[in-house]
Amino acid sequence: MKNIVILISGRGSNMQAIVEAGIPGARIAAVISNRADAAGLAWAAARGIATEALDHTAYPDRPAFDSALAAVIDRHQADLVVLAGFMRILTPDFTSHYAGRMINVHPSLLPAFSGLHTHQRAIDAGCAVAGATVHFVTAELDHGPIVAQGVVPVLPDDSAASLAERVLRIEHRLYPQAVRWFVEDRLHINGHRVEVRDVEPAARALVALD
Ligand code: GAR
């Protein structure tokens, strides 16, 4: 059984998708937020999942918050840390502590559009497709080895909000699948590339063009 600790900052719909996937061999050990009022915390607590809130504004600096956060995560004996809309820049000490056992979902087809406002930037760039990326987390923001990507169209009338909704739907398929592969020990990092053992290579690319 692998312990999964999920970090959120808000709604937590990706966290919900992972919980509801009921992944065999995975135990959701805790859901942790840097915001006590994150809607996802209440959702998880109502389902009997351990929840913790660590208010980043109560800490003097980023390293102090990150080391307090790591202490809480480690108390839950995490085998895998899942960032699910956790809107914090992480210190290199934190990312190296969880090297190879922390993943993130980012709402763009990395390496395009790392950082914020991804959907508007994809629209402004005239992209025909957009999507989401699940990747291992390294010290460089949104640049770790890619586990899987999901592709959706950008439609002529899209606003950032309508595109975000379409991308989110594919995130909800992509992220539980990536967690499942981790739990099944299928993910192997070779340099900057991830090998997913014993699955169809095309399974790393989800496409939803309708
Ligand atoms: C998701 O779209 C996720 O990709 C994004 O925040 C949203 C969280 O939604 N994450 C980032 O932008 C991280 N850089 P959720 O709270 O409903 O899962």
PDB file of C-alpha atoms and ligand atoms in Angstrom:
ATOM      1  CA  MET A   1       0.000   0.000   0.000  1.00  0.00           C
ATOM      2  CA  LYS A   2       1.400   3.433  -0.932  1.00  0.00           C
ATOM      3  CA  ASN A   3       0.585   6.538   1.076  1.00  0.00           C
ATOM      4  CA  ILE A   4      -0.461   9.495  -1.042  1.00  0.00           C
ATOM      5  CA  VAL A   5      -0.404  13.032   0.359  1.00  0.00           C
ATOM      6  CA  ILE A   6      -2.220  15.591  -1.796  1.00  0.00           C
ATOM      7  CA  LEU A   7      -1.474  19.320  -1.574  1.00  0.00           C
ATOM      8  CA  ILE A   8      -4.122  21.807  -2.663  1.00  0.00           C
ATOM      9  CA  SER A   9      -4.754  25.537  -2.461  1.00  0.00           C
ATOM     10  CA  GLY A  10      -8.409  25.783  -3.462  1.00  0.00           C
ATOM     11  CA  ARG A  11     -11.248  23.898  -5.082  1.00  0.00           C
ATOM     12  CA  GLY A  12      -9.374  20.609  -5.261  1.00  0.00           C
ATOM     13  CA  SER A  13     -11.229  19.062  -8.194  1.00  0.00           C
ATOM     14  CA  ASN A  14      -8.113  17.139  -9.254  1.00  0.00           C
ATOM     15  CA  MET A  15      -7.763  15.849  -5.705  1.00  0.00           C
ATOM     16  CA  GLN A  16     -11.401  14.728  -5.882  1.00  0.00           C
ATOM     17  CA  ALA A  17     -10.787  12.941  -9.184  1.00  0.00           C
ATOM     18  CA  ILE A  18      -7.850  11.070  -7.648  1.00  0.00           C
ATOM     19  CA  VAL A  19      -9.798  10.132  -4.505  1.00  0.00           C
ATOM     20  CA  GLU A  20     -12.820   9.035  -6.531  1.00  0.00           C
ATOM     21  CA  ALA A  21     -10.667   6.932  -8.851  1.00  0.00           C
ATOM     22  CA  GLY A  22     -10.236   4.507  -5.926  1.00  0.00           C
ATOM     23  CA  ILE A  23      -6.770   3.456  -7.061  1.00  0.00           C
ATOM     24  CA  PRO A  24      -5.908  -0.040  -5.842  1.00  0.00           C
ATOM     25  CA  GLY A  25      -2.804  -0.015  -3.627  1.00  0.00           C
ATOM     26  CA  ALA A  26      -3.146   3.713  -2.878  1.00  0.00           C
ATOM     27  CA  ARG A  27      -4.195   5.140   0.460  1.00  0.00           C
ATOM     28  CA  ILE A  28      -4.972   8.858   0.603  1.00  0.00           C
ATOM     29  CA  ALA A  29      -3.034   9.563   3.800  1.00  0.00           C
ATOM     30  CA  ALA A  30      -3.816  13.300   3.967  1.00  0.00           C
ATOM     31  CA  VAL A  31      -4.931  16.366   2.069  1.00  0.00           C
ATOM     32  CA  ILE A  32      -2.970  19.474   3.043  1.00  0.00           C
ATOM     33  CA  SER A  33      -3.638  23.082   2.068  1.00  0.00           C
ATOM     34  CA  ASN A  34      -1.813  26.347   2.567  1.00  0.00           C
ATOM     35  CA  ARG A  35      -5.265  27.963   2.859  1.00  0.00           C
ATOM     36  CA  ALA A  36      -7.574  26.919   5.685  1.00  0.00           C
ATOM     37  CA  ASP A  37     -10.619  27.950   3.625  1.00  0.00           C
ATOM     38  CA  ALA A  38      -9.750  25.792   0.601  1.00  0.00           C
ATOM     39  CA  ALA A  39     -13.011  24.161  -0.509  1.00  0.00           C
ATOM     40  CA  GLY A  40     -11.204  20.895  -1.174  1.00  0.00           C
ATOM     41  CA  LEU A  41     -10.286  20.514   2.501  1.00  0.00           C
ATOM     42  CA  ALA A  42     -13.929  20.384   3.577  1.00  0.00           C
ATOM     43  CA  TRP A  43     -14.697  17.918   0.782  1.00  0.00           C
ATOM     44  CA  ALA A  44     -11.894  15.601   1.933  1.00  0.00           C
ATOM     45  CA  ALA A  45     -12.736  15.927   5.635  1.00  0.00           C
ATOM     46  CA  ALA A  46     -16.368  15.025   4.889  1.00  0.00           C
ATOM     47  CA  ARG A  47     -15.079  11.773   3.404  1.00  0.00           C
ATOM     48  CA  GLY A  48     -13.029  10.890   6.474  1.00  0.00           C
ATOM     49  CA  ILE A  49      -9.673  11.816   4.948  1.00  0.00           C
ATOM     50  CA  ALA A  50      -7.139  13.437   7.303  1.00  0.00           C
ATOM     51  CA  THR A  51      -6.776  17.124   6.474  1.00  0.00           C
ATOM     52  CA  GLU A  52      -4.292  19.766   7.555  1.00  0.00           C
ATOM     53  CA  ALA A  53      -4.065  23.496   6.928  1.00  0.00           C
ATOM     54  CA  LEU A  54      -0.724  25.296   7.107  1.00  0.00           C
ATOM     55  CA  ASP A  55      -1.111  29.026   6.561  1.00  0.00           C
ATOM     56  CA  HIS A  56       1.964  30.177   4.633  1.00  0.00           C
ATOM     57  CA  THR A  57       1.445  33.775   5.841  1.00  0.00           C
ATOM     58  CA  ALA A  58       2.230  32.624   9.395  1.00  0.00           C
ATOM     59  CA  TYR A  59       5.832  31.823   8.430  1.00  0.00           C
ATOM     60  CA  PRO A  60       8.633  34.372   8.097  1.00  0.00           C
ATOM     61  CA  ASP A  61       9.886  33.152   4.724  1.00  0.00           C
ATOM     62  CA  ARG A  62       9.582  30.463   2.063  1.00  0.00           C
ATOM     63  CA  PRO A  63      12.184  28.069   3.553  1.00  0.00           C
ATOM     64  CA  ALA A  64      10.451  28.204   6.961  1.00  0.00           C
ATOM     65  CA  PHE A  65       7.088  27.360   5.433  1.00  0.00           C
ATOM     66  CA  ASP A  66       8.495  24.618   3.239  1.00  0.00           C
ATOM     67  CA  SER A  67      10.281  22.915   6.112  1.00  0.00           C
ATOM     68  CA  ALA A  68       7.115  23.026   8.270  1.00  0.00           C
ATOM     69  CA  LEU A  69       5.162  21.610   5.331  1.00  0.00           C
ATOM     70  CA  ALA A  70       7.706  18.827   4.804  1.00  0.00           C
ATOM     71  CA  ALA A  71       7.446  17.899   8.489  1.00  0.00           C
ATOM     72  CA  VAL A  72       3.673  17.495   8.152  1.00  0.00           C
ATOM     73  CA  ILE A  73       3.955  15.527   4.900  1.00  0.00           C
ATOM     74  CA  ASP A  74       6.582  13.229   6.399  1.00  0.00           C
ATOM     75  CA  ARG A  75       4.443  12.642   9.483  1.00  0.00           C
ATOM     76  CA  HIS A  76       1.948  11.065   7.098  1.00  0.00           C
ATOM     77  CA  GLN A  77       4.735   8.865   5.663  1.00  0.00           C
ATOM     78  CA  ALA A  78       4.086   9.892   2.097  1.00  0.00           C
ATOM     79  CA  ASP A  79       5.319   7.593  -0.644  1.00  0.00           C
ATOM     80  CA  LEU A  80       4.016  10.089  -3.191  1.00  0.00           C
ATOM     81  CA  VAL A  81       3.267  13.816  -2.887  1.00  0.00           C
ATOM     82  CA  VAL A  82       0.652  14.999  -5.378  1.00  0.00           C
ATOM     83  CA  LEU A  83       0.432  18.725  -6.110  1.00  0.00           C
ATOM     84  CA  ALA A  84      -3.134  19.415  -7.198  1.00  0.00           C
ATOM     85  CA  GLY A  85      -3.580  23.128  -7.728  1.00  0.00           C
ATOM     86  CA  PHE A  86      -1.042  23.877  -4.990  1.00  0.00           C
ATOM     87  CA  MET A  87      -0.200  27.457  -5.841  1.00  0.00           C
ATOM     88  CA  ARG A  88       3.185  27.862  -4.185  1.00  0.00           C
ATOM     89  CA  ILE A  89       6.699  28.172  -5.558  1.00  0.00           C
ATOM     90  CA  LEU A  90       8.770  25.515  -3.819  1.00  0.00           C
ATOM     91  CA  THR A  91      12.313  25.819  -2.482  1.00  0.00           C
ATOM     92  CA  PRO A  92      15.075  23.606  -3.944  1.00  0.00           C
ATOM     93  CA  ASP A  93      15.505  21.917  -0.544  1.00  0.00           C
ATOM     94  CA  PHE A  94      11.846  20.927  -0.619  1.00  0.00           C
ATOM     95  CA  THR A  95      11.883  19.656  -4.199  1.00  0.00           C
ATOM     96  CA  SER A  96      15.105  17.680  -3.671  1.00  0.00           C
ATOM     97  CA  HIS A  97      13.683  16.074  -0.502  1.00  0.00           C
ATOM     98  CA  TYR A  98      10.823  14.690  -2.635  1.00  0.00           C
ATOM     99  CA  ALA A  99      12.825  14.021  -5.817  1.00  0.00           C
ATOM    100  CA  GLY A 100      11.219  11.215  -7.802  1.00  0.00           C
ATOM    101  CA  ARG A 101       8.213  11.066  -5.490  1.00  0.00           C
ATOM    102  CA  MET A 102       6.396  14.341  -6.102  1.00  0.00           C
ATOM    103  CA  ILE A 103       4.232  15.068  -9.148  1.00  0.00           C
ATOM    104  CA  ASN A 104       2.296  18.094 -10.363  1.00  0.00           C
ATOM    105  CA  VAL A 105      -0.399  18.852 -12.898  1.00  0.00           C
ATOM    106  CA  HIS A 106       0.088  22.015 -14.916  1.00  0.00           C
ATOM    107  CA  PRO A 107      -2.624  23.408 -17.206  1.00  0.00           C
ATOM    108  CA  SER A 108      -0.558  23.692 -20.388  1.00  0.00           C
ATOM    109  CA  LEU A 109       1.358  21.525 -22.810  1.00  0.00           C
ATOM    110  CA  LEU A 110       4.771  21.989 -21.226  1.00  0.00           C
ATOM    111  CA  PRO A 111       7.350  23.200 -22.021  1.00  0.00           C
ATOM    112  CA  ALA A 112       4.993  25.834 -23.469  1.00  0.00           C
ATOM    113  CA  PHE A 113       3.400  28.252 -21.014  1.00  0.00           C
ATOM    114  CA  SER A 114       4.940  27.443 -17.669  1.00  0.00           C
ATOM    115  CA  GLY A 115       3.832  29.776 -14.883  1.00  0.00           C
ATOM    116  CA  LEU A 116       0.503  31.562 -14.628  1.00  0.00           C
ATOM    117  CA  HIS A 117      -2.339  32.613 -16.988  1.00  0.00           C
ATOM    118  CA  THR A 118      -1.672  29.639 -19.252  1.00  0.00           C
ATOM    119  CA  HIS A 119      -5.070  29.579 -20.956  1.00  0.00           C
ATOM    120  CA  GLN A 120      -5.096  33.241 -21.956  1.00  0.00           C
ATOM    121  CA  ARG A 121      -1.511  32.934 -23.159  1.00  0.00           C
ATOM    122  CA  ALA A 122      -2.413  29.910 -25.327  1.00  0.00           C
ATOM    123  CA  ILE A 123      -5.352  31.851 -26.824  1.00  0.00           C
ATOM    124  CA  ASP A 124      -3.230  34.965 -27.389  1.00  0.00           C
ATOM    125  CA  ALA A 125      -0.530  32.882 -29.091  1.00  0.00           C
ATOM    126  CA  GLY A 126      -3.119  31.553 -31.542  1.00  0.00           C
ATOM    127  CA  CYS A 127      -2.633  27.930 -30.490  1.00  0.00           C
ATOM    128  CA  ALA A 128      -4.929  25.350 -32.113  1.00  0.00           C
ATOM    129  CA  VAL A 129      -4.463  22.979 -29.186  1.00  0.00           C
ATOM    130  CA  ALA A 130      -3.945  23.376 -25.457  1.00  0.00           C
ATOM    131  CA  GLY A 131      -3.865  20.884 -22.638  1.00  0.00           C
ATOM    132  CA  ALA A 132      -2.352  19.704 -19.407  1.00  0.00           C
ATOM    133  CA  THR A 133       0.856  18.052 -18.292  1.00  0.00           C
ATOM    134  CA  VAL A 134       1.611  15.763 -15.366  1.00  0.00           C
ATOM    135  CA  HIS A 135       5.287  15.908 -14.485  1.00  0.00           C
ATOM    136  CA  PHE A 136       7.723  15.074 -11.732  1.00  0.00           C
ATOM    137  CA  VAL A 137       8.618  18.155  -9.723  1.00  0.00           C
ATOM    138  CA  THR A 138      12.166  19.490  -9.817  1.00  0.00           C
ATOM    139  CA  ALA A 139      13.688  22.747  -8.606  1.00  0.00           C
ATOM    140  CA  GLU A 140      12.913  24.470 -11.907  1.00  0.00           C
ATOM    141  CA  LEU A 141       9.281  25.613 -11.959  1.00  0.00           C
ATOM    142  CA  ASP A 142       7.074  23.511 -14.294  1.00  0.00           C
ATOM    143  CA  HIS A 143      10.080  21.839 -15.945  1.00  0.00           C
ATOM    144  CA  GLY A 144      10.382  18.327 -14.474  1.00  0.00           C
ATOM    145  CA  PRO A 145      10.273  15.035 -16.406  1.00  0.00           C
ATOM    146  CA  ILE A 146       6.904  14.599 -18.144  1.00  0.00           C
ATOM    147  CA  VAL A 147       4.732  11.634 -17.186  1.00  0.00           C
ATOM    148  CA  ALA A 148       1.733  12.279 -19.442  1.00  0.00           C
ATOM    149  CA  GLN A 149      -0.014  15.003 -21.400  1.00  0.00           C
ATOM    150  CA  GLY A 150      -3.607  15.630 -22.428  1.00  0.00           C
ATOM    151  CA  VAL A 151      -4.561  17.614 -25.511  1.00  0.00           C
ATOM    152  CA  VAL A 152      -7.758  19.585 -26.188  1.00  0.00           C
ATOM    153  CA  PRO A 153      -8.654  22.003 -28.995  1.00  0.00           C
ATOM    154  CA  VAL A 154      -8.663  25.767 -28.634  1.00  0.00           C
ATOM    155  CA  LEU A 155     -11.953  26.907 -30.183  1.00  0.00           C
ATOM    156  CA  PRO A 156     -12.499  30.258 -31.911  1.00  0.00           C
ATOM    157  CA  ASP A 157     -14.874  31.593 -29.258  1.00  0.00           C
ATOM    158  CA  ASP A 158     -12.859  30.418 -26.272  1.00  0.00           C
ATOM    159  CA  SER A 159     -12.303  32.645 -23.282  1.00  0.00           C
ATOM    160  CA  ALA A 160      -9.646  31.744 -20.727  1.00  0.00           C
ATOM    161  CA  ALA A 161     -12.481  30.380 -18.573  1.00  0.00           C
ATOM    162  CA  SER A 162     -14.039  28.144 -21.245  1.00  0.00           C
ATOM    163  CA  LEU A 163     -10.638  26.799 -22.248  1.00  0.00           C
ATOM    164  CA  ALA A 164      -9.731  26.202 -18.587  1.00  0.00           C
ATOM    165  CA  GLU A 165     -12.905  24.129 -18.187  1.00  0.00           C
ATOM    166  CA  ARG A 166     -12.050  21.961 -21.200  1.00  0.00           C
ATOM    167  CA  VAL A 167      -8.466  21.511 -19.993  1.00  0.00           C
ATOM    168  CA  LEU A 168      -9.675  20.666 -16.482  1.00  0.00           C
ATOM    169  CA  ARG A 169     -11.827  17.828 -17.836  1.00  0.00           C
ATOM    170  CA  ILE A 170      -8.764  16.196 -19.346  1.00  0.00           C
ATOM    171  CA  GLU A 171      -6.746  16.856 -16.164  1.00  0.00           C
ATOM    172  CA  HIS A 172      -9.337  14.778 -14.309  1.00  0.00           C
ATOM    173  CA  ARG A 173      -8.620  11.822 -16.610  1.00  0.00           C
ATOM    174  CA  LEU A 174      -4.868  12.344 -16.829  1.00  0.00           C
ATOM    175  CA  TYR A 175      -3.958  12.817 -13.178  1.00  0.00           C
ATOM    176  CA  PRO A 176      -5.571   9.699 -11.631  1.00  0.00           C
ATOM    177  CA  GLN A 177      -3.969   7.643 -14.425  1.00  0.00           C
ATOM    178  CA  ALA A 178      -0.520   9.073 -13.604  1.00  0.00           C
ATOM    179  CA  VAL A 179      -0.989   8.381  -9.877  1.00  0.00           C
ATOM    180  CA  ARG A 180      -2.087   4.835 -10.717  1.00  0.00           C
ATOM    181  CA  TRP A 181       1.081   4.292 -12.769  1.00  0.00           C
ATOM    182  CA  PHE A 182       3.235   5.569  -9.898  1.00  0.00           C
ATOM    183  CA  VAL A 183       1.474   3.265  -7.436  1.00  0.00           C
ATOM    184  CA  GLU A 184       2.018   0.357  -9.818  1.00  0.00           C
ATOM    185  CA  ASP A 185       5.772   1.188  -9.984  1.00  0.00           C
ATOM    186  CA  ARG A 186       5.544   1.769 -13.722  1.00  0.00           C
ATOM    187  CA  LEU A 187       7.261   5.168 -13.786  1.00  0.00           C
ATOM    188  CA  HIS A 188      11.023   5.280 -14.281  1.00  0.00           C
ATOM    189  CA  ILE A 189      12.941   8.505 -14.725  1.00  0.00           C
ATOM    190  CA  ASN A 190      15.865   8.453 -17.149  1.00  0.00           C
ATOM    191  CA  GLY A 191      17.463  11.886 -17.167  1.00  0.00           C
ATOM    192  CA  HIS A 192      14.691  14.192 -18.329  1.00  0.00           C
ATOM    193  CA  ARG A 193      12.506  11.435 -19.729  1.00  0.00           C
ATOM    194  CA  VAL A 194       9.975   9.209 -18.059  1.00  0.00           C
ATOM    195  CA  GLU A 195       9.494   5.632 -19.136  1.00  0.00           C
ATOM    196  CA  VAL A 196       6.090   4.138 -18.362  1.00  0.00           C
ATOM    197  CA  ARG A 197       6.698   0.406 -18.186  1.00  0.00           C
ATOM    198  CA  ASP A 198       4.290  -2.097 -19.684  1.00  0.00           C
ATOM    199  CA  VAL A 199       1.703   0.304 -21.036  1.00  0.00           C
ATOM    200  CA  GLU A 200       1.036   1.274 -24.630  1.00  0.00           C
ATOM    201  CA  PRO A 201       3.410   4.218 -25.315  1.00  0.00           C
ATOM    202  CA  ALA A 202       0.439   6.181 -26.686  1.00  0.00           C
ATOM    203  CA  ALA A 203      -1.262   5.960 -23.282  1.00  0.00           C
ATOM    204  CA  ARG A 204       0.944   8.861 -22.159  1.00  0.00           C
ATOM    205  CA  ALA A 205      -0.889  11.106 -24.618  1.00  0.00           C
ATOM    206  CA  LEU A 206      -4.601  11.623 -24.049  1.00  0.00           C
ATOM    207  CA  VAL A 207      -6.384  13.403 -26.842  1.00  0.00           C
ATOM    208  CA  ALA A 208      -9.907  14.813 -26.568  1.00  0.00           C
ATOM    209  CA  LEU A 209     -10.577  16.727 -29.747  1.00  0.00           C
ATOM    210  CA  ASP A 210     -14.388  16.766 -29.574  1.00  0.00           C
TER     211      ASP A 210
HETATM  212  C1  GAR B   1      -5.849  23.071 -12.244  1.00  0.00           C
HETATM  213  O1  GAR B   1      -6.262  23.516 -13.514  1.00  0.00           O
HETATM  214  C2  GAR B   1      -4.359  22.862 -12.209  1.00  0.00           C
HETATM  215  O2  GAR B   1      -3.835  22.401 -13.410  1.00  0.00           O
HETATM  216  C3  GAR B   1      -3.868  24.246 -11.914  1.00  0.00           C
HETATM  217  O3  GAR B   1      -4.783  24.781 -10.990  1.00  0.00           O
HETATM  218  C4  GAR B   1      -6.048  24.166 -11.189  1.00  0.00           C
HETATM  219  C5  GAR B   1      -6.488  23.597  -9.861  1.00  0.00           C
HETATM  220  O4  GAR B   1      -7.802  23.131  -9.928  1.00  0.00           O
HETATM  221  N1  GAR B   1      -2.545  24.230 -11.403  1.00  0.00           N
HETATM  222  C6  GAR B   1      -1.655  25.179 -11.632  1.00  0.00           C
HETATM  223  O5  GAR B   1      -1.901  26.192 -12.266  1.00  0.00           O
HETATM  224  C7  GAR B   1      -0.305  24.923 -11.007  1.00  0.00           C
HETATM  225  N2  GAR B   1       0.685  25.755 -11.621  1.00  0.00           N
HETATM  226  P1  GAR B   1      -8.359  22.187  -8.798  1.00  0.00           P
HETATM  227  O6  GAR B   1      -8.062  22.855  -7.466  1.00  0.00           O
HETATM  228  O7  GAR B   1      -9.828  22.123  -9.053  1.00  0.00           O
HETATM  229  O8  GAR B   1      -7.679  20.851  -8.949  1.00  0.00           O
END
